[in-house]
C-alpha cells in the first residue's frame, strides 16, 4: 500500500480536533481512552538498519528514558518504505528480552559449563590473552627483510549483523594489532 | 475521520508473517510457545495474546497443489454480533464501537463470566473473540485504534511488504477491492471479496472460502445466533422482572 507520511496526516486530520475535544472532558467516543494513549507519543526517533538480511531495511527505534519502547519500519527509507518482514518486525525483542544474555560468560578450557563473570574480569582477560598471542607470533620483518609488523597468530571473524560503521571500527582496531586475517560475513 | 476499512488481498500475501509479528510487537503481547504440528501455521490458532494469525492451507485444486495464505483477524463488523450478544447478556460496556472509525473494541477493564464469553464467541461468525479465564477479560484485534486515531496505519498494514494488507477510508478500500477482483477474474474465475457490505476487514480470495479457512466467510449468516435471538427476546422481560439478563 502506497501511503506517504503526508497521507498519514491526511488520515489523521480530522482526528486531531476530535482528540483535543475529548481531552477537554467530552466523551466523544468510547474509544477515546485507547486513542489518547499512543505509547510512542513524544518518544525520540532514531533510525537504524535491520541486521538480519542483505536487503537492509530502514527501521525507526522509538526510545523514551533511554529504553527502546518500539521499533517499526521507516517510511522514509528507500528500500522498504516502512514495511518489514516477520524478522525485521521482531527487532524490538533484541533489546527487550528476558532470554537475552546480560553478563559476560566464561567457559574455562576443559570445563563443562559457563560461569558468569564481570565485565572487568572479562575485558582484562581478553586484553591479556590477545596481547600474549600477538606478542608470541609478532613478525617485524619478512624473509626479505621488509618491515611488515604483523601477527599471524590471530584471526578476526566479523558478524553478519555488523553495519558499515562497526566494520570500520573493528577493521581499524584489528589492523592496529597487526592482524592480516580479517573476515566479515558482509550482508548490509 | 471517515469510516475505516481493511482490504486484505490474499493473492499478494507471501505468508512472511510480518503482520503477525508487528501486531504482537505493537500490542506488547508475549510470544506463544509453538511446536511442529505439521503446518507452518504457528501458533496453531488465535489466542488472548495473538490477535493476528496467518493461516496456511494446502489444497489440491485442478490437479495442482495450492498453498493458500489467510492473514486472519477481527472483521470489525458493521453491525457486530458480538456486541449484540454481550449487550443481551447484560454487558453494556464490554464491547464498544468507535464512532469515528467503526472499530469494534473489547473493553479491557470489563470482566466477563466464562459461560457468557462462550456465547459471545459463538455469536461471532468468524470465531475471533478470545478469553483469559484468570483475568476474565476478552481480547482481539483493536484496529490499532491508538495508532489510527493518531494518524498512523495499523501495525500489520504498516509492515506489510507486499501490499496484501491495506487500510484506509472505507470507500477507497471498496474501490481498490473492486479493481483487484476485476483484474483477477480473467485468470481466477472464483476471485471474490468476502462480506464486503457487512465487515470492515474485507478479504479477497481466488477459490472457495472454506479452502482458506473454515471461518473465512463466516459460519452462517453474519447475524444473530439462536441463543442471542432468544436473549434479545427475553431481555426486556428479564429487566421488567428485575433480573439480570
Short mmCIF file of C-alpha atoms in Angstrom, two decimals:
data_model
loop_
_atom_site.label_atom_id
_atom_site.label_comp_id
_atom_site.label_asym_id
_atom_site.label_seq_id
_atom_site.Cartn_x
_atom_site.Cartn_y
_atom_site.Cartn_z
CA UNK A 1 0.00 0.00 0.00
CA UNK A 2 1.44 3.32 -1.04
CA UNK A 3 0.91 5.79 1.76
CA UNK A 4 3.33 8.61 2.26
CA UNK A 5 3.81 10.45 5.51
CA UNK A 6 1.70 13.23 4.06
CA UNK A 7 -1.16 10.76 3.66
CA UNK A 8 -0.81 9.68 7.28
CA UNK A 9 -1.54 13.21 8.28
CA UNK A 10 -4.47 13.39 5.92
CA UNK A 11 -5.88 10.29 7.57
CA UNK A 12 -5.42 11.93 10.94
CA UNK A 13 -6.50 15.45 10.03
CA UNK A 14 -9.99 15.20 11.45
CA UNK A 15 -8.86 13.17 14.42
CA UNK A 16 -6.58 15.76 15.89
CA UNK A 17 -9.55 18.04 16.52
CA UNK A 18 -11.52 15.13 17.93
CA UNK A 19 -8.77 14.19 20.32
CA UNK A 20 -8.40 17.74 21.51
CA UNK A 21 -12.06 17.98 22.34
CA UNK A 22 -12.03 14.64 24.12
CA UNK A 23 -9.19 15.79 26.31
CA UNK A 24 -11.36 18.66 27.45
CA UNK A 25 -13.67 16.18 29.02
CA UNK A 26 -16.27 15.50 26.36
CA UNK A 27 -16.56 11.80 25.80
CA UNK A 28 -16.82 11.93 22.04
CA UNK A 29 -16.24 8.26 21.51
CA UNK A 30 -15.88 5.20 23.67
CA UNK A 31 -12.53 4.66 22.02
CA UNK A 32 -11.09 7.92 23.29
CA UNK A 33 -9.42 6.09 26.18
CA UNK A 34 -7.49 3.98 23.69
CA UNK A 35 -6.82 6.82 21.30
CA UNK A 36 -5.39 9.24 23.83
CA UNK A 37 -2.62 6.88 24.83
CA UNK A 38 -0.33 6.43 21.84
CA UNK A 39 2.67 4.98 23.60
CA UNK A 40 5.24 6.36 21.17
CA UNK A 41 3.98 9.93 21.51
CA UNK A 42 6.91 12.22 22.31
CA UNK A 43 9.41 9.37 22.03
CA UNK A 44 12.81 10.02 20.47
CA UNK A 45 13.13 8.58 16.96
CA UNK A 46 16.47 7.13 15.83
CA UNK A 47 16.95 5.40 12.52
CA UNK A 48 18.85 2.15 12.14
CA UNK A 49 19.26 -0.66 9.61
CA UNK A 50 17.83 -4.12 10.14
CA UNK A 51 20.74 -6.51 10.70
CA UNK A 52 19.03 -9.70 9.56
CA UNK A 53 19.49 -9.93 5.79
CA UNK A 54 21.10 -8.27 2.82
CA UNK A 55 18.02 -6.20 1.93
CA UNK A 56 18.96 -3.70 4.64
CA UNK A 57 15.57 -2.29 5.60
CA UNK A 58 15.34 1.01 7.44
CA UNK A 59 13.89 0.93 10.94
CA UNK A 60 12.87 3.62 13.41
CA UNK A 61 13.70 2.95 17.06
CA UNK A 62 11.47 4.82 19.48
CA UNK A 63 13.20 5.43 22.79
CA UNK A 64 11.98 7.01 25.98
CA UNK A 65 14.08 7.43 29.12
CA UNK A 66 16.93 5.55 27.46
CA UNK A 67 14.78 2.47 26.82
CA UNK A 68 13.67 1.13 23.44
CA UNK A 69 9.87 1.22 23.58
CA UNK A 70 9.06 0.41 19.95
CA UNK A 71 10.63 -0.40 16.60
CA UNK A 72 8.94 -0.17 13.22
CA UNK A 73 9.69 0.28 9.54
CA UNK A 74 10.96 3.68 8.42
CA UNK A 75 8.54 5.09 5.79
CA UNK A 76 11.25 7.45 4.50
CA UNK A 77 13.74 4.66 3.80
CA UNK A 78 14.05 3.98 0.04
CA UNK A 79 14.50 0.22 0.43
CA UNK A 80 11.49 -0.85 2.48
CA UNK A 81 9.38 2.33 2.58
CA UNK A 82 8.04 1.47 6.02
CA UNK A 83 7.49 -2.24 5.58
CA UNK A 84 9.21 -5.08 7.42
CA UNK A 85 9.05 -8.87 7.32
CA UNK A 86 8.49 -11.01 10.40
CA UNK A 87 12.15 -10.90 11.41
CA UNK A 88 12.51 -7.16 10.99
CA UNK A 89 9.22 -6.60 12.79
CA UNK A 90 10.57 -8.62 15.72
CA UNK A 91 13.61 -6.38 16.24
CA UNK A 92 12.11 -4.90 19.40
CA UNK A 93 12.79 -8.09 21.33
CA UNK A 94 16.50 -7.96 20.55
CA UNK A 95 16.70 -5.41 23.33
CA UNK A 96 13.70 -6.23 25.50
CA UNK A 97 14.04 -9.94 26.04
CA UNK A 98 14.31 -11.92 29.27
CA UNK A 99 16.31 -14.60 27.42
CA UNK A 100 19.00 -12.15 26.46
CA UNK A 101 22.47 -12.84 27.85
CA UNK A 102 23.06 -9.88 30.15
CA UNK A 103 26.51 -10.62 31.63
CA UNK A 104 29.73 -11.97 30.09
CA UNK A 105 30.07 -15.74 30.40
CA UNK A 106 33.34 -17.64 30.69
CA UNK A 107 33.96 -21.27 29.89
CA UNK A 108 37.42 -22.33 31.04
CA UNK A 109 39.43 -24.80 28.95
CA UNK A 110 38.22 -28.33 29.76
CA UNK A 111 35.24 -27.03 31.73
CA UNK A 112 31.75 -28.38 31.02
CA UNK A 113 29.79 -25.25 31.81
CA UNK A 114 29.59 -21.48 31.60
CA UNK A 115 30.32 -19.22 34.53
CA UNK A 116 29.05 -15.65 34.97
CA UNK A 117 31.91 -13.20 35.17
CA UNK A 118 32.19 -9.43 35.50
CA UNK A 119 32.84 -7.14 32.54
CA UNK A 120 36.04 -6.01 34.20
CA UNK A 121 37.38 -9.54 34.53
CA UNK A 122 36.32 -10.50 31.01
CA UNK A 123 37.81 -7.43 29.30
CA UNK A 124 41.05 -7.66 31.25
CA UNK A 125 41.34 -11.37 30.44
CA UNK A 126 40.63 -10.81 26.74
CA UNK A 127 43.18 -7.98 26.55
CA UNK A 128 45.78 -10.10 28.33
CA UNK A 129 45.33 -13.10 26.04
CA UNK A 130 45.20 -11.02 22.86
CA UNK A 131 48.44 -9.31 23.88
CA UNK A 132 50.11 -12.68 24.70
CA UNK A 133 49.04 -14.30 21.44
CA UNK A 134 50.04 -11.25 19.43
CA UNK A 135 53.46 -10.92 21.04
CA UNK A 136 54.21 -14.61 20.56
CA UNK A 137 53.62 -14.52 16.82
CA UNK A 138 54.59 -10.93 16.00
CA UNK A 139 56.66 -10.63 12.83
CA UNK A 140 58.62 -7.40 12.46
CA UNK A 141 60.16 -8.20 9.10
CA UNK A 142 59.61 -10.87 6.49
CA UNK A 143 62.18 -13.20 4.93
CA UNK A 144 63.26 -10.46 2.52
CA UNK A 145 63.87 -8.10 5.40
CA UNK A 146 60.93 -5.85 4.57
CA UNK A 147 59.16 -4.32 7.60
CA UNK A 148 55.71 -5.94 7.91
CA UNK A 149 54.73 -5.57 11.62
CA UNK A 150 52.13 -8.31 11.51
CA UNK A 151 50.80 -11.18 13.61
CA UNK A 152 49.63 -14.40 12.05
CA UNK A 153 48.52 -15.88 15.39
CA UNK A 154 45.13 -14.22 15.50
CA UNK A 155 42.27 -14.02 13.01
CA UNK A 156 39.11 -11.94 13.30
CA UNK A 157 35.72 -13.12 12.07
CA UNK A 158 33.04 -10.41 11.91
CA UNK A 159 29.34 -11.00 12.39
CA UNK A 160 26.70 -10.70 9.68
CA UNK A 161 24.90 -8.22 11.87
CA UNK A 162 27.60 -5.55 11.68
CA UNK A 163 26.94 -2.32 9.86
CA UNK A 164 29.50 -0.26 7.92
CA UNK A 165 30.49 1.90 10.86
CA UNK A 166 31.03 -1.07 13.17
CA UNK A 167 33.08 -2.82 10.49
CA UNK A 168 35.25 0.27 10.12
CA UNK A 169 35.92 0.42 13.86
CA UNK A 170 36.77 -3.28 14.03
CA UNK A 171 38.96 -3.07 10.93
CA UNK A 172 40.95 -0.16 12.38
CA UNK A 173 41.38 -1.93 15.71
CA UNK A 174 42.48 -5.23 14.16
CA UNK A 175 44.90 -3.61 11.73
CA UNK A 176 46.47 -1.70 14.62
CA UNK A 177 47.15 -5.02 16.33
CA UNK A 178 48.83 -6.25 13.14
CA UNK A 179 46.18 -8.77 12.09
CA UNK A 180 46.10 -9.83 8.44
CA UNK A 181 43.35 -12.44 8.62
CA UNK A 182 40.24 -10.26 8.91
CA UNK A 183 36.99 -11.62 7.61
CA UNK A 184 33.40 -10.46 7.71
CA UNK A 185 30.18 -12.04 6.50
CA UNK A 186 29.17 -8.91 4.64
CA UNK A 187 25.45 -8.51 4.30
CA UNK A 188 24.44 -4.96 4.99
CA UNK B 1 -12.48 10.83 10.49
CA UNK B 2 -14.14 8.68 7.96
CA UNK B 3 -15.25 5.13 8.38
CA UNK B 4 -12.16 2.89 8.15
CA UNK B 5 -11.72 -0.49 6.49
CA UNK B 6 -9.03 -3.11 5.92
CA UNK B 7 -8.67 -4.63 2.48
CA UNK B 8 -6.64 -7.86 2.59
CA UNK B 9 -5.58 -9.12 -0.82
CA UNK B 10 -4.60 -12.75 -0.16
CA UNK B 11 -3.24 -13.07 -3.70
CA UNK B 12 -0.43 -10.73 -2.70
CA UNK B 13 0.29 -12.49 0.61
CA UNK B 14 3.54 -14.46 0.78
CA UNK B 15 2.93 -15.53 4.40
CA UNK B 16 6.05 -13.76 5.63
CA UNK B 17 4.07 -13.16 8.84
CA UNK B 18 5.36 -9.63 9.22
CA UNK B 19 1.80 -8.61 10.14
CA UNK B 20 1.53 -11.29 12.79
CA UNK B 21 4.75 -10.18 14.47
CA UNK B 22 4.15 -6.44 14.06
CA UNK B 23 0.79 -6.99 15.77
CA UNK B 24 2.44 -8.83 18.66
CA UNK B 25 5.09 -6.19 18.98
CA UNK B 26 2.79 -3.17 18.89
CA UNK B 27 0.33 -4.69 21.32
CA UNK B 28 3.19 -5.84 23.56
CA UNK B 29 1.80 -9.35 23.60
CA UNK B 30 4.10 -12.14 24.75
CA UNK B 31 5.32 -14.92 22.47
CA UNK B 32 3.41 -18.18 22.31
CA UNK B 33 5.27 -21.46 22.68
CA UNK B 34 4.97 -23.22 19.34
CA UNK B 35 5.58 -26.74 18.19
CA UNK B 36 5.76 -28.61 14.90
CA UNK B 37 2.19 -29.71 14.32
CA UNK B 38 2.54 -30.42 10.61
CA UNK B 39 1.96 -26.90 9.32
CA UNK B 40 3.89 -23.67 9.04
CA UNK B 41 0.86 -22.00 10.65
CA UNK B 42 2.19 -21.15 14.06
CA UNK B 43 0.88 -20.70 16.66
CA UNK B 44 -1.96 -23.03 15.75
CA UNK B 45 -4.73 -20.58 16.49
CA UNK B 46 -5.60 -17.06 17.60
CA UNK B 47 -5.41 -16.54 21.35
CA UNK B 48 -5.78 -13.95 24.09
CA UNK B 49 -2.27 -12.78 23.15
CA UNK B 50 -2.39 -13.46 19.38
CA UNK B 51 -4.77 -11.11 17.58
CA UNK B 52 -3.44 -11.78 14.12
CA UNK B 53 -2.53 -15.12 12.56
CA UNK B 54 -1.52 -16.06 9.04
CA UNK B 55 -3.37 -19.30 8.34
CA UNK B 56 -1.75 -21.79 5.93
CA UNK B 57 -3.88 -24.16 3.91
CA UNK B 58 -2.66 -26.79 1.45
CA UNK B 59 -5.32 -27.85 -1.06
CA UNK B 60 -5.39 -29.67 -4.36
CA UNK B 61 -7.13 -27.56 -6.97
CA UNK B 62 -7.48 -28.66 -10.61
CA UNK B 63 -4.87 -31.39 -10.06
CA UNK B 64 -2.32 -28.91 -8.76
CA UNK B 65 -1.23 -28.24 -5.22
CA UNK B 66 -2.11 -24.79 -3.99
CA UNK B 67 -0.91 -23.17 -0.82
CA UNK B 68 -3.35 -20.54 0.41
CA UNK B 69 -2.45 -17.91 2.97
CA UNK B 70 -5.09 -16.19 5.06
CA UNK B 71 -4.00 -13.41 7.43
CA UNK B 72 -6.88 -13.87 9.89
CA UNK B 73 -8.08 -11.12 12.23
CA UNK B 74 -11.22 -9.44 13.58
CA UNK B 75 -13.54 -8.25 10.79
CA UNK B 76 -14.77 -5.21 12.73
CA UNK B 77 -18.33 -5.93 11.55
CA UNK B 78 -20.55 -3.03 10.55
CA UNK B 79 -23.21 -4.50 12.88
CA UNK B 80 -21.09 -6.55 15.28
CA UNK B 81 -22.98 -9.65 16.54
CA UNK B 82 -20.52 -9.98 19.47
CA UNK B 83 -21.65 -6.57 20.73
CA UNK B 84 -25.31 -7.54 20.45
CA UNK B 85 -24.59 -10.78 22.28
CA UNK B 86 -22.69 -9.01 25.06
CA UNK B 87 -25.46 -6.45 25.48
CA UNK B 88 -28.12 -9.15 25.50
CA UNK B 89 -26.16 -10.81 28.30
CA UNK B 90 -26.15 -7.58 30.28
CA UNK B 91 -22.63 -6.36 29.48
CA UNK B 92 -23.31 -2.81 28.35
CA UNK B 93 -19.71 -1.66 28.19
CA UNK B 94 -17.76 -4.84 27.43
CA UNK B 95 -17.79 -4.28 23.68
CA UNK B 96 -17.69 -0.82 22.16
CA UNK B 97 -17.78 0.52 18.66
CA UNK B 98 -15.74 3.58 17.91
CA UNK B 99 -17.99 6.09 16.17
CA UNK B 100 -15.16 7.69 14.21
CA UNK B 101 -13.52 4.62 12.67
CA UNK B 102 -16.08 1.88 13.14
CA UNK B 103 -13.54 -0.20 15.09
CA UNK B 104 -15.10 -2.84 17.33
CA UNK B 105 -13.26 -2.87 20.65
CA UNK B 106 -13.23 -5.18 23.64
CA UNK B 107 -13.07 -3.17 26.85
CA UNK B 108 -10.01 -4.40 28.71
CA UNK B 109 -11.47 -3.36 32.07
CA UNK B 110 -14.77 -5.23 31.66
CA UNK B 111 -14.95 -8.58 33.45
CA UNK B 112 -16.94 -11.24 31.61
CA UNK B 113 -18.01 -14.60 33.04
CA UNK B 114 -16.60 -17.67 31.27
CA UNK B 115 -20.02 -19.05 30.32
CA UNK B 116 -21.09 -15.67 28.94
CA UNK B 117 -17.90 -15.43 26.94
CA UNK B 118 -18.77 -18.74 25.27
CA UNK B 119 -22.00 -17.18 24.00
CA UNK B 120 -20.24 -14.04 22.82
CA UNK B 121 -17.69 -16.17 20.99
CA UNK B 122 -20.43 -18.25 19.45
CA UNK B 123 -22.11 -15.09 18.20
CA UNK B 124 -19.04 -14.23 16.13
CA UNK B 125 -19.38 -15.75 12.65
CA UNK B 126 -15.61 -15.63 12.26
CA UNK B 127 -14.53 -17.27 15.54
CA UNK B 128 -12.44 -14.29 16.64
CA UNK B 129 -13.05 -13.46 20.35
CA UNK B 130 -10.58 -14.99 22.81
CA UNK B 131 -10.61 -15.02 26.58
CA UNK B 132 -8.27 -15.17 29.58
CA UNK B 133 -10.12 -17.11 32.30
CA UNK B 134 -7.79 -15.88 35.04
CA UNK B 135 -8.34 -12.23 34.12
CA UNK B 136 -11.94 -12.72 32.96
CA UNK B 137 -11.20 -10.39 30.07
CA UNK B 138 -11.77 -10.76 26.31
CA UNK B 139 -9.25 -9.77 23.65
CA UNK B 140 -8.88 -9.47 19.88
CA UNK B 141 -7.62 -7.09 17.17
CA UNK B 142 -8.12 -3.43 18.15
CA UNK B 143 -7.68 -2.00 14.61
CA UNK B 144 -4.69 -0.35 16.33
CA UNK B 145 -7.18 2.31 17.36
CA UNK B 146 -4.44 4.17 19.24
CA UNK B 147 -2.33 4.38 16.08
CA UNK B 148 -5.21 5.08 13.69
CA UNK B 149 -6.62 7.85 15.92
CA UNK B 150 -3.21 9.47 15.81
CA UNK B 151 -2.81 9.30 12.05
CA UNK B 152 -0.71 6.14 11.84
CA UNK B 153 -1.54 2.98 9.94
CA UNK B 154 -2.35 -0.18 11.91
CA UNK B 155 0.89 -2.05 12.70
CA UNK B 156 0.03 -5.01 10.43
CA UNK B 157 -0.68 -2.75 7.44
CA UNK B 158 2.35 -0.55 8.01
CA UNK B 159 4.69 -3.55 8.00
CA UNK B 160 3.24 -5.46 5.02
CA UNK B 161 5.97 -5.59 2.32
CA UNK B 162 3.77 -6.94 -0.49
CA UNK B 163 0.65 -4.78 -0.45
CA UNK B 164 -1.57 -7.60 0.81
CA UNK B 165 -2.62 -5.56 3.83
CA UNK B 166 -4.33 -2.27 3.02
CA UNK B 167 -6.15 0.20 5.22
CA UNK B 168 -7.95 3.46 4.70
CA UNK B 169 -11.29 5.16 4.17
CA UNK B 170 -13.98 2.59 3.51
CA UNK B 171 -14.94 3.95 0.09
CA UNK B 172 -11.32 3.86 -1.08
CA UNK B 173 -10.86 0.29 0.12
CA UNK B 174 -14.05 -0.85 -1.60
CA UNK B 175 -12.88 0.74 -4.85
CA UNK B 176 -9.49 -0.94 -4.52
CA UNK B 177 -11.13 -4.31 -3.79
CA UNK B 178 -13.39 -3.99 -6.86
CA UNK B 179 -10.44 -3.11 -9.05
CA UNK B 180 -8.41 -6.11 -7.89
CA UNK B 181 -11.31 -8.55 -8.34
CA UNK B 182 -11.80 -7.31 -11.91
CA UNK B 183 -8.08 -7.74 -12.64
CA UNK B 184 -8.02 -11.27 -11.22
CA UNK B 185 -11.31 -12.59 -12.65
CA UNK B 186 -9.85 -13.48 -16.05
CA UNK B 187 -7.25 -15.79 -14.57
CA UNK B 188 -9.17 -16.87 -11.47
CA UNK B 189 -12.92 -17.07 -12.15
CA UNK B 190 -13.60 -17.63 -8.46
CA UNK B 191 -11.94 -14.33 -7.46
CA UNK B 192 -14.23 -12.65 -4.95
CA UNK B 193 -14.32 -10.39 -1.92
CA UNK B 194 -15.86 -11.69 1.30
CA UNK B 195 -18.78 -9.95 3.03
CA UNK B 196 -17.77 -6.53 1.70
CA UNK B 197 -21.03 -4.90 2.81
CA UNK B 198 -21.03 -6.30 6.33
CA UNK B 199 -17.47 -6.09 7.56
CA UNK B 200 -14.57 -3.67 7.85
CA UNK B 201 -11.94 -6.33 7.13
CA UNK B 202 -12.53 -7.34 3.54
CA UNK B 203 -10.66 -10.33 2.16
CA UNK B 204 -10.02 -11.03 -1.50
CA UNK B 205 -9.70 -14.73 -2.32
CA UNK B 206 -9.49 -16.72 -5.58
CA UNK B 207 -11.03 -20.03 -4.51
CA UNK B 208 -13.85 -21.31 -2.29
CA UNK B 209 -13.58 -19.63 1.11
CA UNK B 210 -13.53 -22.90 3.10
CA UNK B 211 -10.37 -23.90 1.26
CA UNK B 212 -8.63 -21.00 3.01
CA UNK B 213 -10.13 -21.30 6.47
CA UNK B 214 -13.29 -22.78 7.96
CA UNK B 215 -14.43 -19.37 9.22
CA UNK B 216 -13.07 -17.25 6.34
CA UNK B 217 -16.51 -16.26 5.11
CA UNK B 218 -18.22 -16.72 8.47
CA UNK B 219 -20.29 -19.59 9.74
CA UNK B 220 -23.94 -18.95 8.99
CA UNK B 221 -25.31 -15.51 8.16
CA UNK B 222 -23.48 -12.67 9.84
CA UNK B 223 -26.37 -12.08 12.15
CA UNK B 224 -27.84 -13.32 15.38
CA UNK B 225 -27.35 -16.82 16.67
CA UNK B 226 -30.23 -18.72 18.18
CA UNK B 227 -29.07 -18.02 21.74
CA UNK B 228 -28.65 -14.34 21.05
CA UNK B 229 -32.06 -14.04 19.44
CA UNK B 230 -33.54 -15.72 22.48
CA UNK B 231 -31.69 -13.42 24.83
CA UNK B 232 -32.78 -10.36 22.88
CA UNK B 233 -36.37 -11.51 23.04
CA UNK B 234 -36.39 -12.20 26.73
CA UNK B 235 -34.12 -9.40 27.96
CA UNK B 236 -36.94 -6.79 28.27
CA UNK B 237 -38.95 -9.31 30.28
CA UNK B 238 -35.95 -10.03 32.46
CA UNK B 239 -35.42 -6.35 33.04
CA UNK B 240 -39.08 -5.91 33.97
CA UNK B 241 -38.78 -8.75 36.42
CA UNK B 242 -35.70 -7.04 37.86
CA UNK B 243 -33.39 -9.85 36.83
CA UNK B 244 -30.12 -9.54 35.04
CA UNK B 245 -30.07 -10.97 31.55
#
